[in-house]
Amino acid sequence: MNDIIRIGTRKSALALIQTQLVADELRQVCPGIQVEIVTKDTLGDRILDKPLQEFGGKGVFVSEFEQAIQEGVIDLAVHSAKDMPEELAKGLVIAAALPREDAGDVLVTVKGRPLPDGPLLVGTGSPRRQVQIGEMRNARCALLRGNIQTRLNKLREGEYDAILLAAAGLKRMGLFSAPEFSFERLLEKEFIPAGGQGIIAVESREH
């Protein structure tokens, strides 16, 4: 085994937190191992004004890391499992996964800000969330992409009445204690989560 394991990840604060969790687990399994974290902006990070379905779907967060693994630039890549495509690149596997965090979704609003009498303007980029919030509430949805901080900033600035986020990301970043926001946990039996939501997956070469 190499003395240095190179782990690829996106540059967002959440991605770095999740990668650090994987690095900590690796050090537990292999004491003395050195971990190098290699960050990259993916196509999905660079294009924020279009739904994912218009330019490649979930693979836009994964394919560039898969290429880096195949070329030997990195040894592992850390992904949110919900962002992974159904089929991985040839010769690659999900080698490990961390214990699942809260798999549900959360409706976030600004504490103390009055909500409209009419439809609630909800920010989300997920067709799954758009359909389900429309069935649960008097709501209309508008595209919202970007990392958690970007989405919360847009909510704070009044671009949306509410936004939908994964509970797992909020927990890992310690944001449930943020005093300016209100968080409504949506029950999974009523608001079905994405497959793999809350799971950190580690991708590597076979064998």
mmCIF file of C-alpha atoms in Angstrom:
data_model
loop_
_atom_site.group_PDB
_atom_site.id
_atom_site.type_symbol
_atom_site.label_atom_id
_atom_site.label_comp_id
_atom_site.label_asym_id
_atom_site.label_seq_id
_atom_site.Cartn_x
_atom_site.Cartn_y
_atom_site.Cartn_z
ATOM 1 C CA MET A 1 0.000 0.000 0.000
ATOM 2 C CA ASN A 2 1.161 3.528 -0.785
ATOM 3 C CA ASP A 3 2.151 5.672 2.189
ATOM 4 C CA ILE A 4 0.098 8.544 0.722
ATOM 5 C CA ILE A 5 -3.545 8.207 -0.279
ATOM 6 C CA ARG A 6 -4.773 10.988 -2.586
ATOM 7 C CA ILE A 7 -8.474 11.715 -2.186
ATOM 8 C CA GLY A 8 -10.383 13.772 -4.740
ATOM 9 C CA THR A 9 -13.284 15.981 -3.693
ATOM 10 C CA ARG A 10 -15.255 19.039 -4.674
ATOM 11 C CA LYS A 11 -14.258 22.386 -3.121
ATOM 12 C CA SER A 12 -17.400 23.197 -1.152
ATOM 13 C CA ALA A 13 -17.287 23.341 2.641
ATOM 14 C CA LEU A 14 -19.620 20.338 2.886
ATOM 15 C CA ALA A 15 -17.533 18.271 0.459
ATOM 16 C CA LEU A 16 -14.384 19.017 2.455
ATOM 17 C CA ILE A 17 -16.096 18.055 5.732
ATOM 18 C CA GLN A 18 -17.268 14.785 4.205
ATOM 19 C CA THR A 19 -13.805 14.062 2.833
ATOM 20 C CA GLN A 20 -12.262 14.704 6.234
ATOM 21 C CA LEU A 21 -14.631 12.110 7.716
ATOM 22 C CA VAL A 22 -13.347 9.580 5.175
ATOM 23 C CA ALA A 23 -9.730 10.560 5.871
ATOM 24 C CA ASP A 24 -10.277 10.068 9.610
ATOM 25 C CA GLU A 25 -11.682 6.594 8.995
ATOM 26 C CA LEU A 26 -8.735 5.709 6.746
ATOM 27 C CA ARG A 27 -6.306 6.725 9.458
ATOM 28 C CA GLN A 28 -8.152 4.486 11.916
ATOM 29 C CA VAL A 29 -7.864 1.517 9.567
ATOM 30 C CA CYS A 30 -4.285 2.266 8.471
ATOM 31 C CA PRO A 31 -2.403 4.043 11.286
ATOM 32 C CA GLY A 32 0.445 6.141 9.942
ATOM 33 C CA ILE A 33 -1.087 6.595 6.508
ATOM 34 C CA GLN A 34 -0.786 10.082 5.007
ATOM 35 C CA VAL A 35 -3.769 11.615 3.278
ATOM 36 C CA GLU A 36 -3.573 14.254 0.559
ATOM 37 C CA ILE A 37 -6.823 15.989 -0.383
ATOM 38 C CA VAL A 38 -7.077 17.058 -4.039
ATOM 39 C CA THR A 39 -9.907 19.495 -4.809
ATOM 40 C CA LYS A 40 -11.618 20.152 -8.132
ATOM 41 C CA ASP A 41 -14.539 22.207 -9.453
ATOM 42 C CA THR A 42 -16.729 19.883 -11.503
ATOM 43 C CA LEU A 43 -18.928 20.798 -14.439
ATOM 44 C CA GLY A 44 -21.867 20.716 -12.038
ATOM 45 C CA ASP A 45 -20.142 23.301 -9.844
ATOM 46 C CA ARG A 46 -19.308 25.589 -12.754
ATOM 47 C CA ILE A 47 -22.752 25.693 -14.391
ATOM 48 C CA LEU A 48 -25.292 26.981 -11.864
ATOM 49 C CA ASP A 49 -27.915 28.612 -14.066
ATOM 50 C CA LYS A 50 -29.349 25.408 -15.559
ATOM 51 C CA PRO A 51 -30.990 22.278 -14.119
ATOM 52 C CA LEU A 52 -28.639 19.286 -14.041
ATOM 53 C CA GLN A 53 -30.905 17.407 -16.447
ATOM 54 C CA GLU A 54 -30.043 19.908 -19.192
ATOM 55 C CA PHE A 55 -26.306 19.221 -19.241
ATOM 56 C CA GLY A 56 -25.540 15.702 -18.090
ATOM 57 C CA GLY A 57 -27.550 14.793 -14.991
ATOM 58 C CA LYS A 58 -25.922 13.450 -11.843
ATOM 59 C CA GLY A 59 -22.727 12.418 -13.608
ATOM 60 C CA VAL A 60 -21.598 16.060 -13.848
ATOM 61 C CA PHE A 61 -20.393 15.865 -10.233
ATOM 62 C CA VAL A 62 -18.591 12.548 -10.692
ATOM 63 C CA SER A 63 -17.142 12.001 -14.175
ATOM 64 C CA GLU A 64 -14.109 14.286 -13.805
ATOM 65 C CA PHE A 65 -13.086 12.501 -10.608
ATOM 66 C CA GLU A 66 -13.527 9.136 -12.312
ATOM 67 C CA GLN A 67 -11.161 10.258 -15.057
ATOM 68 C CA ALA A 68 -8.646 11.392 -12.422
ATOM 69 C CA ILE A 69 -8.804 7.956 -10.749
ATOM 70 C CA GLN A 70 -8.326 6.168 -14.060
ATOM 71 C CA GLU A 71 -5.334 8.388 -14.894
ATOM 72 C CA GLY A 72 -3.732 7.814 -11.481
ATOM 73 C CA VAL A 73 -3.992 11.458 -10.432
ATOM 74 C CA ILE A 74 -5.974 10.429 -7.325
ATOM 75 C CA ASP A 75 -6.535 7.111 -5.556
ATOM 76 C CA LEU A 76 -10.047 7.697 -4.222
ATOM 77 C CA ALA A 77 -12.929 10.094 -4.756
ATOM 78 C CA VAL A 78 -15.482 11.052 -2.126
ATOM 79 C CA HIS A 79 -19.050 11.628 -3.298
ATOM 80 C CA SER A 80 -22.488 12.185 -1.868
ATOM 81 C CA ALA A 81 -24.084 8.920 -2.960
ATOM 82 C CA LYS A 82 -27.209 10.729 -4.163
ATOM 83 C CA ASP A 83 -25.054 12.550 -6.745
ATOM 84 C CA MET A 84 -23.696 9.362 -8.304
ATOM 85 C CA PRO A 85 -24.982 7.995 -11.641
ATOM 86 C CA GLU A 86 -26.452 4.514 -11.917
ATOM 87 C CA GLU A 87 -23.363 3.195 -13.720
ATOM 88 C CA LEU A 88 -19.772 3.992 -12.821
ATOM 89 C CA ALA A 89 -16.919 4.334 -15.292
ATOM 90 C CA LYS A 90 -15.270 1.114 -16.432
ATOM 91 C CA GLY A 91 -12.942 -0.408 -13.850
ATOM 92 C CA LEU A 92 -14.231 1.669 -10.937
ATOM 93 C CA VAL A 93 -16.262 0.623 -7.900
ATOM 94 C CA ILE A 94 -17.789 2.013 -4.740
ATOM 95 C CA ALA A 95 -15.167 0.649 -2.370
ATOM 96 C CA ALA A 96 -16.661 1.877 0.900
ATOM 97 C CA ALA A 97 -19.446 3.938 2.420
ATOM 98 C CA LEU A 98 -19.737 5.662 5.768
ATOM 99 C CA PRO A 99 -22.722 5.019 8.076
ATOM 100 C CA ARG A 100 -25.774 6.825 6.764
ATOM 101 C CA GLU A 101 -26.656 10.193 8.278
ATOM 102 C CA ASP A 102 -30.239 11.504 8.445
ATOM 103 C CA ALA A 103 -31.670 10.764 4.989
ATOM 104 C CA GLY A 104 -34.516 13.288 5.055
ATOM 105 C CA ASP A 105 -35.197 16.718 3.627
ATOM 106 C CA VAL A 106 -35.686 20.038 5.403
ATOM 107 C CA LEU A 107 -37.738 23.109 4.497
ATOM 108 C CA VAL A 108 -35.732 26.183 5.523
ATOM 109 C CA THR A 109 -37.196 29.670 6.061
ATOM 110 C CA VAL A 110 -35.894 32.906 7.581
ATOM 111 C CA LYS A 111 -36.920 33.125 11.225
ATOM 112 C CA GLY A 112 -39.372 35.962 11.870
ATOM 113 C CA ARG A 113 -39.925 36.795 8.187
ATOM 114 C CA PRO A 114 -43.653 36.706 7.315
ATOM 115 C CA LEU A 115 -44.591 34.174 4.657
ATOM 116 C CA PRO A 116 -46.867 35.174 1.767
ATOM 117 C CA ASP A 117 -50.614 34.563 1.827
ATOM 118 C CA GLY A 118 -50.376 33.042 -1.632
ATOM 119 C CA PRO A 119 -48.101 30.303 -2.974
ATOM 120 C CA LEU A 120 -44.755 29.870 -1.246
ATOM 121 C CA LEU A 121 -41.799 30.473 -3.580
ATOM 122 C CA VAL A 122 -39.499 27.514 -2.898
ATOM 123 C CA GLY A 123 -35.943 27.253 -4.209
ATOM 124 C CA THR A 124 -34.729 23.852 -5.357
ATOM 125 C CA GLY A 125 -33.022 22.275 -8.362
ATOM 126 C CA SER A 126 -34.504 18.819 -7.767
ATOM 127 C CA PRO A 127 -37.505 17.588 -9.795
ATOM 128 C CA ARG A 128 -38.229 15.129 -6.954
ATOM 129 C CA ARG A 129 -38.459 17.947 -4.437
ATOM 130 C CA GLN A 130 -40.464 20.150 -6.805
ATOM 131 C CA VAL A 131 -43.162 17.513 -7.256
ATOM 132 C CA GLN A 132 -43.402 16.584 -3.589
ATOM 133 C CA ILE A 133 -43.479 20.110 -2.123
ATOM 134 C CA GLY A 134 -46.166 20.994 -4.666
ATOM 135 C CA GLU A 135 -48.275 18.111 -3.389
ATOM 136 C CA MET A 136 -47.740 19.002 0.290
ATOM 137 C CA ARG A 137 -48.015 22.804 0.211
ATOM 138 C CA ASN A 138 -49.390 25.706 -1.760
ATOM 139 C CA ALA A 139 -46.010 26.259 -3.405
ATOM 140 C CA ARG A 140 -44.342 27.168 -6.660
ATOM 141 C CA CYS A 141 -40.713 26.306 -7.288
ATOM 142 C CA ALA A 142 -37.820 28.215 -8.833
ATOM 143 C CA LEU A 143 -34.389 26.913 -9.802
ATOM 144 C CA LEU A 144 -31.789 27.027 -7.029
ATOM 145 C CA ARG A 145 -28.304 25.585 -7.504
ATOM 146 C CA GLY A 146 -25.004 25.965 -5.647
ATOM 147 C CA ASN A 147 -23.491 24.930 -2.343
ATOM 148 C CA ILE A 148 -25.333 25.166 0.978
ATOM 149 C CA GLN A 149 -23.899 28.571 1.890
ATOM 150 C CA THR A 150 -24.892 29.993 -1.516
ATOM 151 C CA ARG A 151 -28.427 28.678 -1.142
ATOM 152 C CA LEU A 152 -28.821 30.024 2.387
ATOM 153 C CA ASN A 153 -27.486 33.413 1.267
ATOM 154 C CA LYS A 154 -30.083 33.595 -1.505
ATOM 155 C CA LEU A 155 -32.800 32.739 1.021
ATOM 156 C CA ARG A 156 -31.473 35.373 3.434
ATOM 157 C CA GLU A 157 -31.469 37.995 0.665
ATOM 158 C CA GLY A 158 -35.132 37.327 -0.088
ATOM 159 C CA GLU A 159 -34.856 35.619 -3.464
ATOM 160 C CA TYR A 160 -37.028 32.782 -2.130
ATOM 161 C CA ASP A 161 -39.576 32.358 0.661
ATOM 162 C CA ALA A 162 -38.135 28.948 1.506
ATOM 163 C CA ILE A 163 -35.581 26.458 0.229
ATOM 164 C CA LEU A 164 -35.270 22.691 0.425
ATOM 165 C CA LEU A 165 -32.034 21.107 1.677
ATOM 166 C CA ALA A 166 -30.847 17.680 2.785
ATOM 167 C CA ALA A 167 -30.821 17.204 6.558
ATOM 168 C CA ALA A 168 -27.492 15.349 6.344
ATOM 169 C CA GLY A 169 -25.608 18.324 4.936
ATOM 170 C CA LEU A 170 -27.100 20.700 7.497
ATOM 171 C CA LYS A 171 -26.114 18.346 10.317
ATOM 172 C CA ARG A 172 -22.568 17.786 9.077
ATOM 173 C CA MET A 173 -22.030 21.537 8.820
ATOM 174 C CA GLY A 174 -23.618 22.278 12.186
ATOM 175 C CA LEU A 175 -26.169 24.609 10.634
ATOM 176 C CA PHE A 176 -29.254 23.484 12.537
ATOM 177 C CA SER A 177 -28.124 25.833 15.299
ATOM 178 C CA ALA A 178 -28.021 28.872 12.966
ATOM 179 C CA PRO A 179 -30.235 31.402 14.806
ATOM 180 C CA GLU A 180 -31.553 33.273 11.760
ATOM 181 C CA PHE A 181 -33.241 30.295 10.109
ATOM 182 C CA SER A 182 -36.158 28.005 10.918
ATOM 183 C CA PHE A 183 -35.899 24.336 9.944
ATOM 184 C CA GLU A 184 -38.883 22.085 9.299
ATOM 185 C CA ARG A 185 -37.926 18.410 9.059
ATOM 186 C CA LEU A 186 -40.119 16.704 6.443
ATOM 187 C CA LEU A 187 -41.169 13.178 7.380
ATOM 188 C CA GLU A 188 -39.727 10.568 5.036
ATOM 189 C CA LYS A 189 -43.051 8.730 4.692
ATOM 190 C CA GLU A 190 -44.554 11.953 3.317
ATOM 191 C CA PHE A 191 -41.529 13.439 1.523
ATOM 192 C CA ILE A 192 -39.480 10.614 0.023
ATOM 193 C CA PRO A 193 -35.693 11.261 0.019
ATOM 194 C CA ALA A 194 -33.384 10.715 -2.935
ATOM 195 C CA GLY A 195 -31.774 7.306 -3.215
ATOM 196 C CA GLY A 196 -28.448 7.424 -1.386
ATOM 197 C CA GLN A 197 -29.205 10.721 0.370
ATOM 198 C CA GLY A 198 -27.166 11.004 3.574
ATOM 199 C CA ILE A 199 -24.543 8.473 2.447
ATOM 200 C CA ILE A 200 -20.884 9.326 1.796
ATOM 201 C CA ALA A 201 -19.501 6.984 -0.877
ATOM 202 C CA VAL A 202 -15.832 6.302 -1.653
ATOM 203 C CA GLU A 203 -15.004 5.438 -5.263
ATOM 204 C CA SER A 204 -11.788 3.712 -6.346
ATOM 205 C CA ARG A 205 -10.303 1.378 -8.920
ATOM 206 C CA GLU A 206 -11.348 -2.267 -8.757
ATOM 207 C CA HIS A 207 -9.272 -4.520 -6.478
#
